[in-house]
PDB file of C-alpha atoms in Angstrom:
ATOM      1  CA  UNK K   1      -0.061  -0.418   0.373  1.00  0.00           C
ATOM      2  CA  UNK K   2       0.822   3.711  -0.078  1.00  0.00           C
ATOM      3  CA  UNK K   3       0.226   6.894   1.164  1.00  0.00           C
ATOM      4  CA  UNK K   4      -1.571   9.006   0.105  1.00  0.00           C
ATOM      5  CA  UNK K   5      -1.649  12.859   1.464  1.00  0.00           C
ATOM      6  CA  UNK K   6      -4.059  15.288  -0.289  1.00  0.00           C
ATOM      7  CA  UNK K   7      -3.666  18.984  -0.434  1.00  0.00           C
ATOM      8  CA  UNK K   8      -7.332  21.435  -0.910  1.00  0.00           C
ATOM      9  CA  UNK K   9      -5.431  24.638  -1.593  1.00  0.00           C
ATOM     10  CA  UNK K  10      -8.163  27.416  -1.971  1.00  0.00           C
ATOM     11  CA  UNK K  11      -6.246  30.238  -2.300  1.00  0.00           C
ATOM     12  CA  UNK K  12      -3.331  30.424  -4.477  1.00  0.00           C
ATOM     13  CA  UNK K  13      -3.793  29.705  -8.528  1.00  0.00           C
ATOM     14  CA  UNK K  14      -2.543  26.957 -10.266  1.00  0.00           C
ATOM     15  CA  UNK K  15       0.663  28.945 -12.123  1.00  0.00           C
ATOM     16  CA  UNK K  16       1.415  29.355  -8.637  1.00  0.00           C
ATOM     17  CA  UNK K  17       0.538  26.591  -7.280  1.00  0.00           C
ATOM     18  CA  UNK K  18       3.347  24.475 -10.484  1.00  0.00           C
ATOM     19  CA  UNK K  19       5.370  26.776  -9.571  1.00  0.00           C
ATOM     20  CA  UNK K  20       5.470  26.216  -5.836  1.00  0.00           C
ATOM     21  CA  UNK K  21       6.318  22.317  -7.347  1.00  0.00           C
ATOM     22  CA  UNK K  22       9.127  23.016  -9.884  1.00  0.00           C
ATOM     23  CA  UNK K  23      10.807  24.999  -7.361  1.00  0.00           C
ATOM     24  CA  UNK K  24      10.988  22.202  -4.871  1.00  0.00           C
ATOM     25  CA  UNK K  25      14.229  21.060  -3.407  1.00  0.00           C
ATOM     26  CA  UNK K  26      13.804  17.414  -4.016  1.00  0.00           C
ATOM     27  CA  UNK K  27      13.711  18.169  -7.264  1.00  0.00           C
ATOM     28  CA  UNK K  28      11.062  17.834  -8.707  1.00  0.00           C
ATOM     29  CA  UNK K  29       9.640  17.459 -12.448  1.00  0.00           C
ATOM     30  CA  UNK K  30       6.762  16.886 -14.767  1.00  0.00           C
ATOM     31  CA  UNK K  31       7.321  12.658 -15.624  1.00  0.00           C
ATOM     32  CA  UNK K  32       3.316  12.205 -17.996  1.00  0.00           C
ATOM     33  CA  UNK K  33       1.880  14.593 -19.831  1.00  0.00           C
ATOM     34  CA  UNK K  34      -1.601  16.349 -18.700  1.00  0.00           C
ATOM     35  CA  UNK K  35      -4.961  14.435 -18.878  1.00  0.00           C
ATOM     36  CA  UNK K  36      -8.569  14.484 -18.669  1.00  0.00           C
ATOM     37  CA  UNK K  37      -9.608  12.201 -16.050  1.00  0.00           C
ATOM     38  CA  UNK K  38     -12.951  10.940 -16.030  1.00  0.00           C
ATOM     39  CA  UNK K  39     -15.029   8.893 -13.385  1.00  0.00           C
ATOM     40  CA  UNK K  40     -17.829   6.824 -12.922  1.00  0.00           C
ATOM     41  CA  UNK K  41     -18.757   6.541  -9.333  1.00  0.00           C
ATOM     42  CA  UNK K  42     -21.426   3.561  -7.742  1.00  0.00           C
ATOM     43  CA  UNK K  43     -22.500   2.870  -4.226  1.00  0.00           C
ATOM     44  CA  UNK K  44     -25.213   1.167  -2.605  1.00  0.00           C
ATOM     45  CA  UNK K  45     -29.075   2.917  -2.346  1.00  0.00           C
ATOM     46  CA  UNK K  46     -27.870   3.739   1.175  1.00  0.00           C
ATOM     47  CA  UNK K  47     -24.464   4.845  -0.649  1.00  0.00           C
ATOM     48  CA  UNK K  48     -22.860   3.022   2.304  1.00  0.00           C
ATOM     49  CA  UNK K  49     -19.668   4.166   0.886  1.00  0.00           C
ATOM     50  CA  UNK K  50     -20.732   8.525   1.035  1.00  0.00           C
ATOM     51  CA  UNK K  51     -20.676   8.099   4.278  1.00  0.00           C
ATOM     52  CA  UNK K  52     -18.267   5.506   5.655  1.00  0.00           C
ATOM     53  CA  UNK K  53     -15.843   8.690   4.210  1.00  0.00           C
ATOM     54  CA  UNK K  54     -17.994  11.064   5.225  1.00  0.00           C
ATOM     55  CA  UNK K  55     -17.411   9.362   9.266  1.00  0.00           C
ATOM     56  CA  UNK K  56     -14.436   8.717   8.787  1.00  0.00           C
ATOM     57  CA  UNK K  57     -14.660   5.159   8.984  1.00  0.00           C
ATOM     58  CA  UNK K  58     -10.603   4.455   8.857  1.00  0.00           C
ATOM     59  CA  UNK K  59     -11.732   0.709   6.658  1.00  0.00           C
ATOM     60  CA  UNK K  60     -13.114   1.370   3.732  1.00  0.00           C
ATOM     61  CA  UNK K  61     -13.165   0.758  -0.585  1.00  0.00           C
ATOM     62  CA  UNK K  62     -14.443   3.001  -3.056  1.00  0.00           C
ATOM     63  CA  UNK K  63     -16.380   1.184  -6.559  1.00  0.00           C
ATOM     64  CA  UNK K  64     -15.465   3.915 -10.114  1.00  0.00           C
ATOM     65  CA  UNK K  65     -14.717   3.988 -13.685  1.00  0.00           C
ATOM     66  CA  UNK K  66     -11.828   6.115 -15.158  1.00  0.00           C
ATOM     67  CA  UNK K  67     -10.896   6.700 -18.187  1.00  0.00           C
ATOM     68  CA  UNK K  68      -8.996   9.269 -19.967  1.00  0.00           C
ATOM     69  CA  UNK K  69      -9.127  12.504 -22.032  1.00  0.00           C
ATOM     70  CA  UNK K  70     -12.628  14.248 -22.911  1.00  0.00           C
ATOM     71  CA  UNK K  71     -14.389  11.944 -25.133  1.00  0.00           C
ATOM     72  CA  UNK K  72     -17.548  11.495 -23.245  1.00  0.00           C
ATOM     73  CA  UNK K  73     -19.311  10.061 -26.019  1.00  0.00           C
ATOM     74  CA  UNK K  74     -17.203   7.024 -26.942  1.00  0.00           C
ATOM     75  CA  UNK K  75     -16.123   5.613 -23.419  1.00  0.00           C
ATOM     76  CA  UNK K  76     -11.992   4.481 -24.101  1.00  0.00           C
ATOM     77  CA  UNK K  77      -9.920   2.053 -22.658  1.00  0.00           C
ATOM     78  CA  UNK K  78     -12.045   2.070 -19.936  1.00  0.00           C
ATOM     79  CA  UNK K  79     -10.755   0.685 -16.835  1.00  0.00           C
ATOM     80  CA  UNK K  80     -13.119  -0.334 -13.128  1.00  0.00           C
ATOM     81  CA  UNK K  81     -11.403   0.008  -9.793  1.00  0.00           C
ATOM     82  CA  UNK K  82     -11.861  -0.717  -5.927  1.00  0.00           C
ATOM     83  CA  UNK K  83     -10.597   1.270  -4.121  1.00  0.00           C
ATOM     84  CA  UNK K  84      -8.810   0.409  -0.714  1.00  0.00           C
ATOM     85  CA  UNK K  85      -8.256   2.614   2.411  1.00  0.00           C
ATOM     86  CA  UNK K  86      -6.677   1.789   5.518  1.00  0.00           C
ATOM     87  CA  UNK K  87      -6.314   5.286   6.970  1.00  0.00           C
ATOM     88  CA  UNK K  88      -3.738   7.126   4.581  1.00  0.00           C
ATOM     89  CA  UNK K  89      -2.726   4.053   3.241  1.00  0.00           C
ATOM     90  CA  UNK K  90      -4.238   3.782  -0.524  1.00  0.00           C
ATOM     91  CA  UNK K  91      -4.664   0.066  -2.352  1.00  0.00           C
ATOM     92  CA  UNK K  92      -6.842  -0.548  -5.677  1.00  0.00           C
ATOM     93  CA  UNK K  93      -7.905  -3.531  -7.886  1.00  0.00           C
ATOM     94  CA  UNK K  94      -7.654  -2.807 -11.180  1.00  0.00           C
ATOM     95  CA  UNK K  95      -9.693  -4.433 -13.804  1.00  0.00           C
ATOM     96  CA  UNK K  96     -10.147  -3.973 -17.473  1.00  0.00           C
ATOM     97  CA  UNK K  97     -13.334  -3.024 -19.481  1.00  0.00           C
ATOM     98  CA  UNK K  98     -13.900  -2.766 -23.212  1.00  0.00           C
ATOM     99  CA  UNK K  99     -14.750   0.525 -24.431  1.00  0.00           C
ATOM    100  CA  UNK K 100     -18.926   0.790 -24.458  1.00  0.00           C
ATOM    101  CA  UNK K 101     -21.181   4.215 -24.992  1.00  0.00           C
ATOM    102  CA  UNK K 102     -22.876   5.788 -22.062  1.00  0.00           C
ATOM    103  CA  UNK K 103     -26.378   3.722 -23.042  1.00  0.00           C
ATOM    104  CA  UNK K 104     -24.726   0.939 -22.319  1.00  0.00           C
ATOM    105  CA  UNK K 105     -23.764   1.253 -18.678  1.00  0.00           C
ATOM    106  CA  UNK K 106     -27.264  -0.720 -17.152  1.00  0.00           C
ATOM    107  CA  UNK K 107     -24.507  -3.821 -19.371  1.00  0.00           C
ATOM    108  CA  UNK K 108     -21.881  -2.076 -17.474  1.00  0.00           C
ATOM    109  CA  UNK K 109     -23.428  -1.832 -14.129  1.00  0.00           C
ATOM    110  CA  UNK K 110     -24.155  -5.934 -14.256  1.00  0.00           C
ATOM    111  CA  UNK K 111     -20.319  -6.208 -14.654  1.00  0.00           C
ATOM    112  CA  UNK K 112     -19.020  -3.655 -12.467  1.00  0.00           C
ATOM    113  CA  UNK K 113     -22.033  -6.076  -9.427  1.00  0.00           C
ATOM    114  CA  UNK K 114     -20.175  -9.651 -10.030  1.00  0.00           C
ATOM    115  CA  UNK K 115     -15.972  -7.748  -9.942  1.00  0.00           C
ATOM    116  CA  UNK K 116     -16.917  -5.386  -7.184  1.00  0.00           C
ATOM    117  CA  UNK K 117     -17.966  -8.813  -4.793  1.00  0.00           C
ATOM    118  CA  UNK K 118     -20.165  -6.573  -2.752  1.00  0.00           C
ATOM    119  CA  UNK K 119     -23.452  -8.532  -1.300  1.00  0.00           C
ATOM    120  CA  UNK K 120     -25.379  -4.573  -1.222  1.00  0.00           C
ATOM    121  CA  UNK K 121     -26.285  -4.177  -5.462  1.00  0.00           C
ATOM    122  CA  UNK K 122     -24.116  -1.094  -6.926  1.00  0.00           C
ATOM    123  CA  UNK K 123     -25.572   1.945  -8.724  1.00  0.00           C
ATOM    124  CA  UNK K 124     -23.659   4.643 -10.504  1.00  0.00           C
ATOM    125  CA  UNK K 125     -24.402   7.814  -8.444  1.00  0.00           C
ATOM    126  CA  UNK K 126     -21.516  10.018 -10.126  1.00  0.00           C
ATOM    127  CA  UNK K 127     -19.870  11.653 -13.230  1.00  0.00           C
ATOM    128  CA  UNK K 128     -16.894  13.463 -12.048  1.00  0.00           C
ATOM    129  CA  UNK K 129     -13.878  15.495 -14.778  1.00  0.00           C
ATOM    130  CA  UNK K 130     -11.160  17.036 -14.317  1.00  0.00           C
ATOM    131  CA  UNK K 131      -7.077  18.510 -15.661  1.00  0.00           C
ATOM    132  CA  UNK K 132      -4.412  16.215 -13.846  1.00  0.00           C
ATOM    133  CA  UNK K 133      -0.946  17.151 -14.460  1.00  0.00           C
ATOM    134  CA  UNK K 134       2.474  14.880 -13.233  1.00  0.00           C
ATOM    135  CA  UNK K 135       5.309  15.909 -10.990  1.00  0.00           C
ATOM    136  CA  UNK K 136       8.060  13.377  -9.618  1.00  0.00           C
ATOM    137  CA  UNK K 137      11.011  12.832  -8.023  1.00  0.00           C
ATOM    138  CA  UNK K 138      14.500  11.969  -9.929  1.00  0.00           C
ATOM    139  CA  UNK K 139      14.466   9.200  -8.009  1.00  0.00           C
ATOM    140  CA  UNK K 140      11.310   8.021  -8.748  1.00  0.00           C
ATOM    141  CA  UNK K 141       9.717   7.882  -4.581  1.00  0.00           C
ATOM    142  CA  UNK K 142       7.147  10.305  -4.471  1.00  0.00           C
ATOM    143  CA  UNK K 143       4.967  10.756  -7.239  1.00  0.00           C
ATOM    144  CA  UNK K 144       2.317  14.631  -6.662  1.00  0.00           C
ATOM    145  CA  UNK K 145      -0.814  15.339  -8.672  1.00  0.00           C
ATOM    146  CA  UNK K 146      -2.349  18.224  -9.366  1.00  0.00           C
ATOM    147  CA  UNK K 147      -6.143  18.182 -10.895  1.00  0.00           C
ATOM    148  CA  UNK K 148      -7.757  20.631 -10.936  1.00  0.00           C
ATOM    149  CA  UNK K 149     -10.458  21.785 -13.409  1.00  0.00           C
ATOM    150  CA  UNK K 150     -13.123  19.849 -11.280  1.00  0.00           C
ATOM    151  CA  UNK K 151     -16.795  19.105 -12.496  1.00  0.00           C
ATOM    152  CA  UNK K 152     -19.497  17.070 -11.701  1.00  0.00           C
ATOM    153  CA  UNK K 153     -22.586  15.374 -12.285  1.00  0.00           C
ATOM    154  CA  UNK K 154     -25.073  13.427 -10.573  1.00  0.00           C
ATOM    155  CA  UNK K 155     -25.491  10.284 -12.075  1.00  0.00           C
ATOM    156  CA  UNK K 156     -29.652  10.541 -11.740  1.00  0.00           C
ATOM    157  CA  UNK K 157     -29.044  11.601 -15.349  1.00  0.00           C
ATOM    158  CA  UNK K 158     -27.013  10.062 -17.077  1.00  0.00           C
ATOM    159  CA  UNK K 159     -26.219  12.939 -19.836  1.00  0.00           C
ATOM    160  CA  UNK K 160     -22.839  13.603 -19.041  1.00  0.00           C
ATOM    161  CA  UNK K 161     -22.245  16.259 -21.505  1.00  0.00           C
ATOM    162  CA  UNK K 162     -24.638  18.901 -20.392  1.00  0.00           C
ATOM    163  CA  UNK K 163     -25.514  20.378 -16.762  1.00  0.00           C
ATOM    164  CA  UNK K 164     -21.874  19.725 -14.780  1.00  0.00           C
ATOM    165  CA  UNK K 165     -21.265  21.213 -11.786  1.00  0.00           C
ATOM    166  CA  UNK K 166     -18.572  22.973 -12.040  1.00  0.00           C
ATOM    167  CA  UNK K 167     -15.314  23.609  -8.769  1.00  0.00           C
ATOM    168  CA  UNK K 168     -12.355  25.167  -9.179  1.00  0.00           C
ATOM    169  CA  UNK K 169     -10.789  23.775  -5.625  1.00  0.00           C
ATOM    170  CA  UNK K 170      -7.057  22.512  -6.981  1.00  0.00           C
ATOM    171  CA  UNK K 171      -6.032  19.660  -5.037  1.00  0.00           C
ATOM    172  CA  UNK K 172      -3.063  18.565  -4.573  1.00  0.00           C
ATOM    173  CA  UNK K 173      -2.597  14.686  -3.623  1.00  0.00           C
ATOM    174  CA  UNK K 174       1.883  13.573  -2.810  1.00  0.00           C
ATOM    175  CA  UNK K 175       1.647   9.812  -2.968  1.00  0.00           C
ATOM    176  CA  UNK K 176       4.728   7.708  -2.532  1.00  0.00           C
ATOM    177  CA  UNK K 177       5.102   3.768  -0.491  1.00  0.00           C
ATOM    178  CA  UNK K 178       5.160   3.237   3.511  1.00  0.00           C
ATOM    179  CA  UNK K 179       8.225   2.404   3.630  1.00  0.00           C
ATOM    180  CA  UNK K 180       9.123   6.372   3.188  1.00  0.00           C
ATOM    181  CA  UNK K 181       7.425   7.914   5.711  1.00  0.00           C
ATOM    182  CA  UNK K 182      10.436   8.429   7.963  1.00  0.00           C
ATOM    183  CA  UNK K 183      11.123  10.614   4.187  1.00  0.00           C
ATOM    184  CA  UNK K 184       8.745  12.630   4.089  1.00  0.00           C
ATOM    185  CA  UNK K 185       9.590  16.038   6.150  1.00  0.00           C
ATOM    186  CA  UNK K 186      12.428  16.750   3.259  1.00  0.00           C
ATOM    187  CA  UNK K 187       9.001  17.053   0.875  1.00  0.00           C
ATOM    188  CA  UNK K 188       5.697  18.502   3.205  1.00  0.00           C
ATOM    189  CA  UNK K 189       8.117  20.993   4.974  1.00  0.00           C
ATOM    190  CA  UNK K 190       7.991  22.900   1.821  1.00  0.00           C
ATOM    191  CA  UNK K 191       4.692  22.937   1.464  1.00  0.00           C
ATOM    192  CA  UNK K 192       3.411  26.573   1.689  1.00  0.00           C
ATOM    193  CA  UNK K 193      -0.349  24.068   1.786  1.00  0.00           C
ATOM    194  CA  UNK K 194      -2.345  22.310   4.296  1.00  0.00           C
ATOM    195  CA  UNK K 195      -2.748  18.675   4.346  1.00  0.00           C
ATOM    196  CA  UNK K 196      -6.189  17.787   5.116  1.00  0.00           C
ATOM    197  CA  UNK K 197      -9.020  15.426   3.759  1.00  0.00           C
ATOM    198  CA  UNK K 198     -10.232  15.465   0.875  1.00  0.00           C
ATOM    199  CA  UNK K 199     -12.774  13.407  -0.630  1.00  0.00           C
ATOM    200  CA  UNK K 200     -13.646  14.086  -4.940  1.00  0.00           C
ATOM    201  CA  UNK K 201     -16.940  12.027  -4.498  1.00  0.00           C
ATOM    202  CA  UNK K 202     -17.824  13.165  -1.278  1.00  0.00           C
ATOM    203  CA  UNK K 203     -17.984  17.110  -1.926  1.00  0.00           C
ATOM    204  CA  UNK K 204     -19.619  16.041  -6.028  1.00  0.00           C
ATOM    205  CA  UNK K 205     -22.504  14.023  -3.750  1.00  0.00           C
ATOM    206  CA  UNK K 206     -23.077  16.852  -1.793  1.00  0.00           C
ATOM    207  CA  UNK K 207     -22.826  19.488  -5.065  1.00  0.00           C
ATOM    208  CA  UNK K 208     -25.158  17.178  -6.761  1.00  0.00           C
ATOM    209  CA  UNK K 209     -28.055  15.951  -4.013  1.00  0.00           C
TER     210      UNK K 209
END
């Protein structure tokens, strides 16, 4: 498992956030081209996943389909991910899915139910997308993602191309293997950000309910 420490940034512009990472003494540099990340989240009819997160349950799971790019009509090269959290430690199980369109979502939901191995039925609850930038240290021990241009849409309406709610927040996430936790001070002491709890799923649910 790895640590995933999140920083919700509200008072700095995106260029200043990027600049602070590029000037970091650890030597963070771009490691992957920027891209749009898209997710469809799944939950039980009682919203157990949402409630577990809000209540701060240490051990919990989150279910989502993820794909990349701006095409929201043909969902290309999607993955079903089971995100496993234990406090700030995280891991995920990834299952490759076939390409599909949003009209196929009922069929895909049945597939998700089989892969999730949950007793309670899952159904799509939220769509979100954002712009992601990737940075890493030269020794490849620490990675940072910066997410901006957030948008959310309730899956009560499957038309994910329209009527999305936008959010101007920026979320920075520091990721590293759990055996490196003793070394994080050399990274975090130079952050002009405050460590916080941040869940895009919770944010989106509360904005769209």
